[in-house]
Structure formats: structure tokens, C-alpha cells
Coordinates of C-alpha atoms in Angstrom, one line a residue:
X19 CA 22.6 -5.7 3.6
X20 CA 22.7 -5.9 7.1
X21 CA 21.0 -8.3 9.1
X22 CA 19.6 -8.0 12.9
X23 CA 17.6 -11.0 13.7
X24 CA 15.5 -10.6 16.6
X25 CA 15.2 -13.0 19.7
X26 CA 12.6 -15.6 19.3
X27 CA 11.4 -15.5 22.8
X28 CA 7.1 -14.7 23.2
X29 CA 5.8 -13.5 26.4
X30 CA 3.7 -15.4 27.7
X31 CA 0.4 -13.4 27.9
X32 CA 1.4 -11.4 24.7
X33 CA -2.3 -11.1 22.9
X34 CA -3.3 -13.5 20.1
X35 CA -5.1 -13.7 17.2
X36 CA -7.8 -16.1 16.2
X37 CA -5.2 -18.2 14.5
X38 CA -3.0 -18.1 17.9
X39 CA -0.5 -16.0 16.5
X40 CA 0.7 -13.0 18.9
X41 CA 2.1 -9.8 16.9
X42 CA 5.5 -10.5 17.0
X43 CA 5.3 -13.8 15.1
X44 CA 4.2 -11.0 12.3
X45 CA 7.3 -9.3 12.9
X46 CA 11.4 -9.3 10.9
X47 CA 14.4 -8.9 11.7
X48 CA 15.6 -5.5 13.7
X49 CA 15.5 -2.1 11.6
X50 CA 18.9 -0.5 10.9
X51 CA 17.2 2.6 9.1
X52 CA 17.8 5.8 11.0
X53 CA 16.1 6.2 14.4
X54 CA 12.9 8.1 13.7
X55 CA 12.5 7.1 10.3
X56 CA 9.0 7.2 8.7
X57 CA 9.5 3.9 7.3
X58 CA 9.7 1.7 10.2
X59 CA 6.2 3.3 11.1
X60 CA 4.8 1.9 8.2
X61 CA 6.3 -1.3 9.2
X62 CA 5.1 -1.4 12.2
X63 CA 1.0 -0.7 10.4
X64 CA 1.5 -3.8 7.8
X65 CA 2.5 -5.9 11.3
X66 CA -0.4 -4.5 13.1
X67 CA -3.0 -4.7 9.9
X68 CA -1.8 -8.3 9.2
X69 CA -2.6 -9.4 13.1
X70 CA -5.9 -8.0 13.2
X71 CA -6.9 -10.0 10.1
X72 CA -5.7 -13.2 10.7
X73 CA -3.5 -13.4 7.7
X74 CA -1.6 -16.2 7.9
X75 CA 2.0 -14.7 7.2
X76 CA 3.2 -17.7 4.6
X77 CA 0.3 -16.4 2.4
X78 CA 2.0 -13.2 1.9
X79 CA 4.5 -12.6 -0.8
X80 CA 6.3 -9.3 -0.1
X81 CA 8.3 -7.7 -3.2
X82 CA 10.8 -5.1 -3.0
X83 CA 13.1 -3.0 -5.3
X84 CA 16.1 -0.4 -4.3
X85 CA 16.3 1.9 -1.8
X86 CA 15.3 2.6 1.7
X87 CA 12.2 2.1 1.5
X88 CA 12.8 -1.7 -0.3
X89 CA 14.6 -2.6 2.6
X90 CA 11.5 -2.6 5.3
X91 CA 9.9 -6.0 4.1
X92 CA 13.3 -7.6 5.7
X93 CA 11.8 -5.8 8.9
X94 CA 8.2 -7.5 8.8
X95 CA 6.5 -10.8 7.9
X96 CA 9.5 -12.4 8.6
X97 CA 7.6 -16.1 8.0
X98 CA 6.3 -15.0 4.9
X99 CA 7.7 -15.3 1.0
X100 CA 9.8 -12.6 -0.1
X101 CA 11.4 -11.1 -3.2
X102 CA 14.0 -8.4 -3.5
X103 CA 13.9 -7.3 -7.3
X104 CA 16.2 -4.9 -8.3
X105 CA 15.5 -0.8 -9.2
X106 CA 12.1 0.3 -10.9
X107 CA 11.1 -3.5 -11.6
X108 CA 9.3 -4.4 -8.7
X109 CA 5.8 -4.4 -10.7
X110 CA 7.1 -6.2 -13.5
X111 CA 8.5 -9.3 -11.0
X112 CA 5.4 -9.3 -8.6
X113 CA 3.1 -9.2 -11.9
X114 CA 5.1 -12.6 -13.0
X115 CA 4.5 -13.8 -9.8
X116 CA 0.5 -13.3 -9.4
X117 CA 0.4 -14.3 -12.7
X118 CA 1.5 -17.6 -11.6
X119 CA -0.2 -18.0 -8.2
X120 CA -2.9 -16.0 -7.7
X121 CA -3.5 -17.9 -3.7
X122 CA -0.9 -15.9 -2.2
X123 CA -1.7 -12.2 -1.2
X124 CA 1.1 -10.1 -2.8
X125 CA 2.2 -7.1 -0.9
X126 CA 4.9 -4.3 -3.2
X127 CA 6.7 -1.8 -0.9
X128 CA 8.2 0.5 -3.0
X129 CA 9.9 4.5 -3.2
X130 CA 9.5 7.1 -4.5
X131 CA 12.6 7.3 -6.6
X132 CA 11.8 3.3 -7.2
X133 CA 8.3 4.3 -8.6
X134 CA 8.8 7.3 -9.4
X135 CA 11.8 7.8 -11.5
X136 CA 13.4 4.6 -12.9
X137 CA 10.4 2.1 -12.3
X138 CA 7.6 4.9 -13.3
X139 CA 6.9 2.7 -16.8
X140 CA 6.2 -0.2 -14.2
X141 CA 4.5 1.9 -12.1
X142 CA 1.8 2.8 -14.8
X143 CA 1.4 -0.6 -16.6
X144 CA 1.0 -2.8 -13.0
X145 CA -2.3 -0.1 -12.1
X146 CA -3.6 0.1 -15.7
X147 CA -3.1 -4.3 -15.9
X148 CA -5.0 -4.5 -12.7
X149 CA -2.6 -6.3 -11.0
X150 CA -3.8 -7.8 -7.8
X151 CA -1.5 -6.9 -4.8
X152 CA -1.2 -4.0 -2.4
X153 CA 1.0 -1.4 -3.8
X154 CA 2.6 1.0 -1.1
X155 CA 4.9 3.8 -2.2
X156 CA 6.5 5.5 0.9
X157 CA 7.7 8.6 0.4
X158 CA 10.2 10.8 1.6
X159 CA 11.1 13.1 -1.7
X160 CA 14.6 12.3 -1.3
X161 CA 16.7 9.7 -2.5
X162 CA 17.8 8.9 1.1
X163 CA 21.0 6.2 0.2
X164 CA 22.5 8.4 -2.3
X165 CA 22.0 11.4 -0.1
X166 CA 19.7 13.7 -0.5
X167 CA 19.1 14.3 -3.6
X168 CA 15.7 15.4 -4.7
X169 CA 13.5 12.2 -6.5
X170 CA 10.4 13.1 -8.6
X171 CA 8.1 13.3 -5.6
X172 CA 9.7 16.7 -4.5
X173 CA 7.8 19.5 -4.9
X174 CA 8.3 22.5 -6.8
X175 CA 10.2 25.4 -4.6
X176 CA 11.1 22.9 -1.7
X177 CA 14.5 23.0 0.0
X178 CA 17.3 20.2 0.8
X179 CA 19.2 20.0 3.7
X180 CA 21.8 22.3 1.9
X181 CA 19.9 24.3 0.9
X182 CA 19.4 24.0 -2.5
X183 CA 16.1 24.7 -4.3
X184 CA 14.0 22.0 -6.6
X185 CA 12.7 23.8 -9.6
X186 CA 11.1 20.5 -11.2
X187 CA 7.2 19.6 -11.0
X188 CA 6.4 16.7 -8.8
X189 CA 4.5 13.4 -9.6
X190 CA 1.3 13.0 -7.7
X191 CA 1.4 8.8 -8.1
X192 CA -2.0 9.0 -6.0
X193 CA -3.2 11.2 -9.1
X194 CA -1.5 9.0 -11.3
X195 CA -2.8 5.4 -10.1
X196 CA -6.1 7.1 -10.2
X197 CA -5.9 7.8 -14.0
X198 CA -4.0 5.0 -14.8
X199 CA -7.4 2.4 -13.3
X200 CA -6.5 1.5 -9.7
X201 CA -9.4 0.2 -8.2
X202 CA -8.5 1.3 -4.4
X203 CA -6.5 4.2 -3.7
X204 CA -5.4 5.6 -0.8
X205 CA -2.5 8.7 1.2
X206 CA -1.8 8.5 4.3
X207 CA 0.6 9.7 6.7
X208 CA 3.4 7.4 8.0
X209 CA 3.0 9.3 11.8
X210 CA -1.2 8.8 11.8
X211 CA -1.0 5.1 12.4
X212 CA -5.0 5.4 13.2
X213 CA -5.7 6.2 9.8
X214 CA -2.9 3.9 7.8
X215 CA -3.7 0.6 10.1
X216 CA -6.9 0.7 8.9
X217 CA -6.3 1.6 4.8
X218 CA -3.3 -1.0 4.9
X219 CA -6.3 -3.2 5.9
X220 CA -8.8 -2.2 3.5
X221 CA -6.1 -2.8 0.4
X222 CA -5.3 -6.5 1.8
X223 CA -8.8 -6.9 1.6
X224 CA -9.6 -5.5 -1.6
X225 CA -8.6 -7.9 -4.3
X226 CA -7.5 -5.8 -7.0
X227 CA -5.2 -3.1 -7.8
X228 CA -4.8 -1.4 -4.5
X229 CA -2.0 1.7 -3.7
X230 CA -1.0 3.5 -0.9
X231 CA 1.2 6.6 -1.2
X232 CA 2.5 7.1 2.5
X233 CA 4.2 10.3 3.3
X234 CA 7.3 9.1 5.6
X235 CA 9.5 11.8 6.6
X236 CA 13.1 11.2 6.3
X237 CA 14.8 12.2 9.2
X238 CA 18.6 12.6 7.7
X239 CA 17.8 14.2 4.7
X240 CA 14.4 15.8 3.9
X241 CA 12.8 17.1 7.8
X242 CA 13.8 20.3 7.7
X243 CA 12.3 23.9 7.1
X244 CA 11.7 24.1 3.5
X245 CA 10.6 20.5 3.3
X246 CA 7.5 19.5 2.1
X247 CA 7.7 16.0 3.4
X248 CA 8.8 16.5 6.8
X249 CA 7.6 15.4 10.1
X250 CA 6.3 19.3 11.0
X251 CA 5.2 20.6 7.2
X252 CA 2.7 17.3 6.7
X253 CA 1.0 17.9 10.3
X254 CA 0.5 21.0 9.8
X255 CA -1.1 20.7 6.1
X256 CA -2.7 17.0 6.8
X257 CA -6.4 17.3 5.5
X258 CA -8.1 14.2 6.5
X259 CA -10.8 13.4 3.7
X260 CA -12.7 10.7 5.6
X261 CA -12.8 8.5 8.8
X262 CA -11.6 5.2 8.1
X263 CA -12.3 1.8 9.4
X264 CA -12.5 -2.0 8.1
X265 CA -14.8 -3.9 9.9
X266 CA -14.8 -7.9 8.7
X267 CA -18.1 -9.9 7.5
X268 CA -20.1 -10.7 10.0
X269 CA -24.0 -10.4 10.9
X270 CA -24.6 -6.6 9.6
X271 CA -24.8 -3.8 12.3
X272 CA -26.8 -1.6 10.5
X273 CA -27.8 2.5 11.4
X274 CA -29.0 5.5 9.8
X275 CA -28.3 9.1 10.6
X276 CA -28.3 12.5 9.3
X277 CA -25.2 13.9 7.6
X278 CA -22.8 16.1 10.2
X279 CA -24.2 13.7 13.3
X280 CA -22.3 11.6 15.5
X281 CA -23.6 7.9 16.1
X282 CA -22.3 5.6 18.8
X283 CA -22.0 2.2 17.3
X284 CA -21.2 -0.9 19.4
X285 CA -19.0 -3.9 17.5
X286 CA -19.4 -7.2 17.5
X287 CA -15.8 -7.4 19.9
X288 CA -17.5 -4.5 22.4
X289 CA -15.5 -1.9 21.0
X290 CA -16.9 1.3 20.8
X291 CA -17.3 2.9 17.2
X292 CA -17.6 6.6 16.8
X293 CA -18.9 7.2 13.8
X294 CA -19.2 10.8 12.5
X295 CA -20.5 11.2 9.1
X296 CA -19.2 13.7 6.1
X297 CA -20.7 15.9 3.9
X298 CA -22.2 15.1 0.7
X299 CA -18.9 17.1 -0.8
X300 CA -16.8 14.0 -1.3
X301 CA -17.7 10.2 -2.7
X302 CA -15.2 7.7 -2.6
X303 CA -16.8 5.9 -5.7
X304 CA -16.2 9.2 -7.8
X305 CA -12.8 8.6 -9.8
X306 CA -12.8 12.2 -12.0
X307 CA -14.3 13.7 -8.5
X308 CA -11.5 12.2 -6.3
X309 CA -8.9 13.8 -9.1
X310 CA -10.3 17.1 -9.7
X311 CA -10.4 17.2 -5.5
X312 CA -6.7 16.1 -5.0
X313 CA -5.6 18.9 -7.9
X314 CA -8.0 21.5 -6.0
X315 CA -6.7 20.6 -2.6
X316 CA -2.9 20.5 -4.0
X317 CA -3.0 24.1 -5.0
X318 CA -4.2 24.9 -1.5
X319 CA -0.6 23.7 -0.9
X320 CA -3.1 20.6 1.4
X321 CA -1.7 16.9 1.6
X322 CA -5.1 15.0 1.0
X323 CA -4.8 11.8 3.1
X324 CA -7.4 9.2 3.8
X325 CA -9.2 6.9 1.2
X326 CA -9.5 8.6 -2.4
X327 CA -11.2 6.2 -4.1
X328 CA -12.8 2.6 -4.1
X329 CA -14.4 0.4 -6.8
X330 CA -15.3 -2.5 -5.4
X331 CA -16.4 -4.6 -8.8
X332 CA -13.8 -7.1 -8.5
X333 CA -12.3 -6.8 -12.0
X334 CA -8.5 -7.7 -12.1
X335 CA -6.1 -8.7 -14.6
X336 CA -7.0 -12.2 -14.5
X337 CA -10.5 -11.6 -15.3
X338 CA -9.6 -9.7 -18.1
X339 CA -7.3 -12.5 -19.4
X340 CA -9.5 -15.5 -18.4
X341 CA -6.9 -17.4 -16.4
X342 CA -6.9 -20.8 -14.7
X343 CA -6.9 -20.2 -10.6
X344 CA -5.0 -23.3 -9.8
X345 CA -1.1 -22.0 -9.0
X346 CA 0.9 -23.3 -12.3
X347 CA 3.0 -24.9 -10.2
X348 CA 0.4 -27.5 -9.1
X349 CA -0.3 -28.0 -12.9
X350 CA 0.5 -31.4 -14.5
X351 CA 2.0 -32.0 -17.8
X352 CA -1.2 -32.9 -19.7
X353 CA -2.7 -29.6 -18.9
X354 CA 0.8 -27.6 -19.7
X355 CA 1.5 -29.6 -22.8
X356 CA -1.8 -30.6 -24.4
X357 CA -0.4 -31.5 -27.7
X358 CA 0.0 -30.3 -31.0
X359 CA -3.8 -30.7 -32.1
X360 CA -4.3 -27.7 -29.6
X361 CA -1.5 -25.2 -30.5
X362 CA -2.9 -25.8 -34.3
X363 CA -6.0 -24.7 -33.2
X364 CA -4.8 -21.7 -31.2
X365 CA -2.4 -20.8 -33.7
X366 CA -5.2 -21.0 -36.4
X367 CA -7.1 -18.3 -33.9
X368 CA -4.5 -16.0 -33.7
X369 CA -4.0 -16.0 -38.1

């Protein structure tokens, strides 16, 4: 793969964060996707999300698969732990991982022909375990390093670059993570960096299974007339479901105002919020609401971006299984190996 480091210089009055870190120590090495690729957007949003929250980057474990789209964490969060896993299996190997240290915030980058075709089994069993971890997906509905080719994202009728028509159905893995129990889930575009900042954000923050399908153009194969997934087609067929923001604990700022208003909100940094507030159509909390609207919206030939759907409970795979919160790697022997009394006993459970 090839490798681009980038200078190591800082400017001097370059902005920091309350850990004294400016954005470029959130940075990688230098991109070589295409120019104009989709992907280095989203790049650039985790760099930008992980700044404004003060995550300290060696608390991050990024994991990867094949593809494109597997080779952006080499292009952010270059202090931080990192796994490339090989293709499809990118759940299974950052399920191991949380499994044994469940300190470190785990971020998956994935594709759509990663998720999607080869690694769908993984796919499904990381959102219905509850894995921890932010899960994005970006996607192009191509397989951009094996050019062009349509992956299971494509959409029925759509055109490649040759012209060739895709007469297979498409996988909606937003619908999919929503039936399968994610707990936060989330499409966005890879060109409204306004919306994704702050749903990149929100999944960092959430503590369970979060995803985040991100339409990213590719601009070799798949941003052309007859695309579905290119630069033009998503703009002009973007419906936004909600206005989204993360704003961190602190004293509440609290308001109340009538549905279809505006409110002017000042934050506890002197920015300016803007708040306008939806309908009573749509509820975030609603999991058979947020799929029924997505299918609805879908045959509207809309791409529904914003945040679907939220639970907030908390419940993740290791409350389900009950495990210890210490990493295993800070575990001594006498807590590993207890002896045999206790495997009689748990074998005598298990009989």
C-alpha cells in the first residue's frame, strides 16, 4: 500500500483543543485515492469530529477490511491503534477486540462491497451482538479497485461508466442495521460535512452499536449520468430528515417552542444555535417508524440522510454477557486461571 507521510511541522497559532491538541495531530498520512474522492471527505469529518471532542487519539482503535474505502483510516488518527483485517471480516476482528478491551473507543470503516457482499454475515451478527464501536460503511456502489463493477449497494436500473445496466435489487444496510438491533443509526452524505461532523459525533458518543452509511461518490467509476451515487444524482434527491447537532454535558440550556418555529439559542462557547424544530411526522426513537419511512421515501426514488434512529438505553453486548470491564490484558493469572474447583462448577452449570 502506498505510504505518504505528512510533514510534522504545526503552525504556530493553529487552534487547539482542550487537551492542547491542534487538528492536524488528529490527522494520517497523505491520501492517494483519486482527487475528489468522497472518501477523503469522510476523513476529513472523523478528524474534525474527533478534535471537537477531545478524544485523545491513542484511545481509538480504527479497523479496516479491503477496498478503498479500508484504506482511509491510514489517512486519519495517525497516533491511534489500528487494524487492517482482511475482506468481509472486519466485524468479526473488531468484535474480538472490544471483547477484550472495552477502554478503547473502536471505530470500523468499511465498503460497501466489504459489508455488503462478502462480509454481509459479519455485517448482520456485529449489529444484532450489540457490538460497541462506530460502524461507517461508505458507499460508492462500485467496487472502485477492481473497476467498476457494480457491489450490492447499486440500485436497480442504474448505469456504469460503460454503460451497462444493474438489474439486481440493492441492500439498504441503513434498513438492515435497523432490523438487525442497532441502537444509533444514521445516512449521511460524504459532500454535507455539516450534517456528518455532527452524526460522526453522536456515534463516538453513543456507546453501543452505532452505523453510519455515507454516500461517497466515486469519482473514476460511479459519477456519471445514470448513477445513483454520484456527486449530482444525491444532491439533487438529498432529503434531510432532521437538523443535527451534539452538544456535550454541561449545565442544561433549556427552551420550549412551538413545532415549525425558529428559536435562537446561545451555547455555552458563544456560538449561535439556530434551532428550527420538525413536525410531529418523524421520531427518532421509532425503530418500525424509521423503516416503514426509509422504504416510503426509497420508492420516492429520495436518499433519506440525517439521524434514523436512536435508543439511548445503553444495552451492549457486554451487558448482555456480563463481562469483567478491566482490559484482559491487565488480568492476572489467579483471575484467568482460578483452578479446577471452578471449571467443575461451571462445567457442572453448563450439563
Amino acid at each position: 500500500m502506498t505510504y505518504l507521510p505528512k510533514p510534522k511541522l504545526h503552525a504556530a497559532d493553529a487552534p487547539r483543543n482542550a487537551l492542547g491538541y491542534t487538528r492536524r495531530d488528529y490527522e494520517g498520512a497523505i491520501s492517494t485515492l483519486c482527487a475528489g474522492c468522497g472518501h477523503d471527505s469522510i476523513s476529513a469529518a472523523v478528524v474534525q469530529a474527533c478534535f471537537d471532542l477531545d478524544i485523545e487519539p491513542h484511545r481509538v482503535a480504527k479497523m479496516s477490511g479491503i477496498g478503498c474505502s479500508s484504506k482511509t483510516p491510514d489517512y486519519f488518527l495517525g497516533n491511534s491503534h489500528g487494524f487492517n483485517s482482511v475482506h468481509g471480516r472486519m466485524p468479526s476482528v473488531l468484535t474480538g477486540a472490544q471483547l477484550a478491551n472495552r477502554s478503547l473507543l473502536y471505530l470500523g470503516v468499511s465498503g460497501d462491497g466489504d459489508s455488503a457482499s462478502i462480509g454481509i454475515g459479519q455485517f448482520a451478527h456485529a449489529m444484532r451482538r450489540g457490538v460497541s464501536m462506530t460502524y461507517i460503511v461508505e458507499n460508492n456502489g462500485v467496487y472502485g479497485l477492481t473497476k467498476g463493477q457494480f457491489s450490492a449497494t447499486a440500485d436497480r436500473g442504474t448505469k456504469s461508466k460503460k454503460g451497462v445496466t444493474n438489474n439486481d435489487s440493492p441492500i439498504d444496510l441503513a434498513a438492515l442495521a435497523l432490523q438487525l438491533g442497532a441502537t444509533y443509526v444514521a445516512r449521511s452524505f460524504s459532500g454535507d460535512k455539516e450534517q456528518l461532523v455532527p452524526l460522526i459525533k453522536g456515534a463516538l458518543c453513543h456507546g453501543g452499536p452505532a452505523f453510519i452509511d455515507v454516500i461517497s461518490p466515486c469519482v473514476t467509476f460511479n459519477n456519471h449520468t445514470g448513477s445513483t451515487k454520484s456527486y449530482d444524482y444525491v444532491r439533487e434527491h438529498n432529503a434531510s430528515i432532521n437538523s443535527v447537532d451534539v452538544i456535550l454535558p454541561r449545565a442544561p440550556i433549556e427552551t420550549s417552542y412551538p413545532p415549525g418555529s425558529l428559536r435562537r439559542i446561545v451555547q455555552h462557547d458563544g456560538s449561535i444555535l439556530h434551532l428550527r424544530k420538525l413536525g410531529d411526522d418523524y421520531d427518532p426513537s421509532d425503530r418500525i417508524g424509521a423503516i416503514h419511512y426509509l422504504q416510503g421515501r426509497q420508492a420516492l426514488g429520495e436518499i433519506v440522510t440525517g439521524l434514523l434512529y436512536i435508543d439511548s438505553s445503553g444495552h451492549d453486548m457486554h451487558t448482555h454477557l456480563n463481562t469483567v470491564e478491566k482490559p484482559l490484558n491487565q488480568l492476572g493469572d489467579a483471575y484467568l486461571c482460578p483452578g479446577s474447583k471452578a471449571l467443575e462448577a461451571l462445567n457442572a452449570l453448563l450439563r
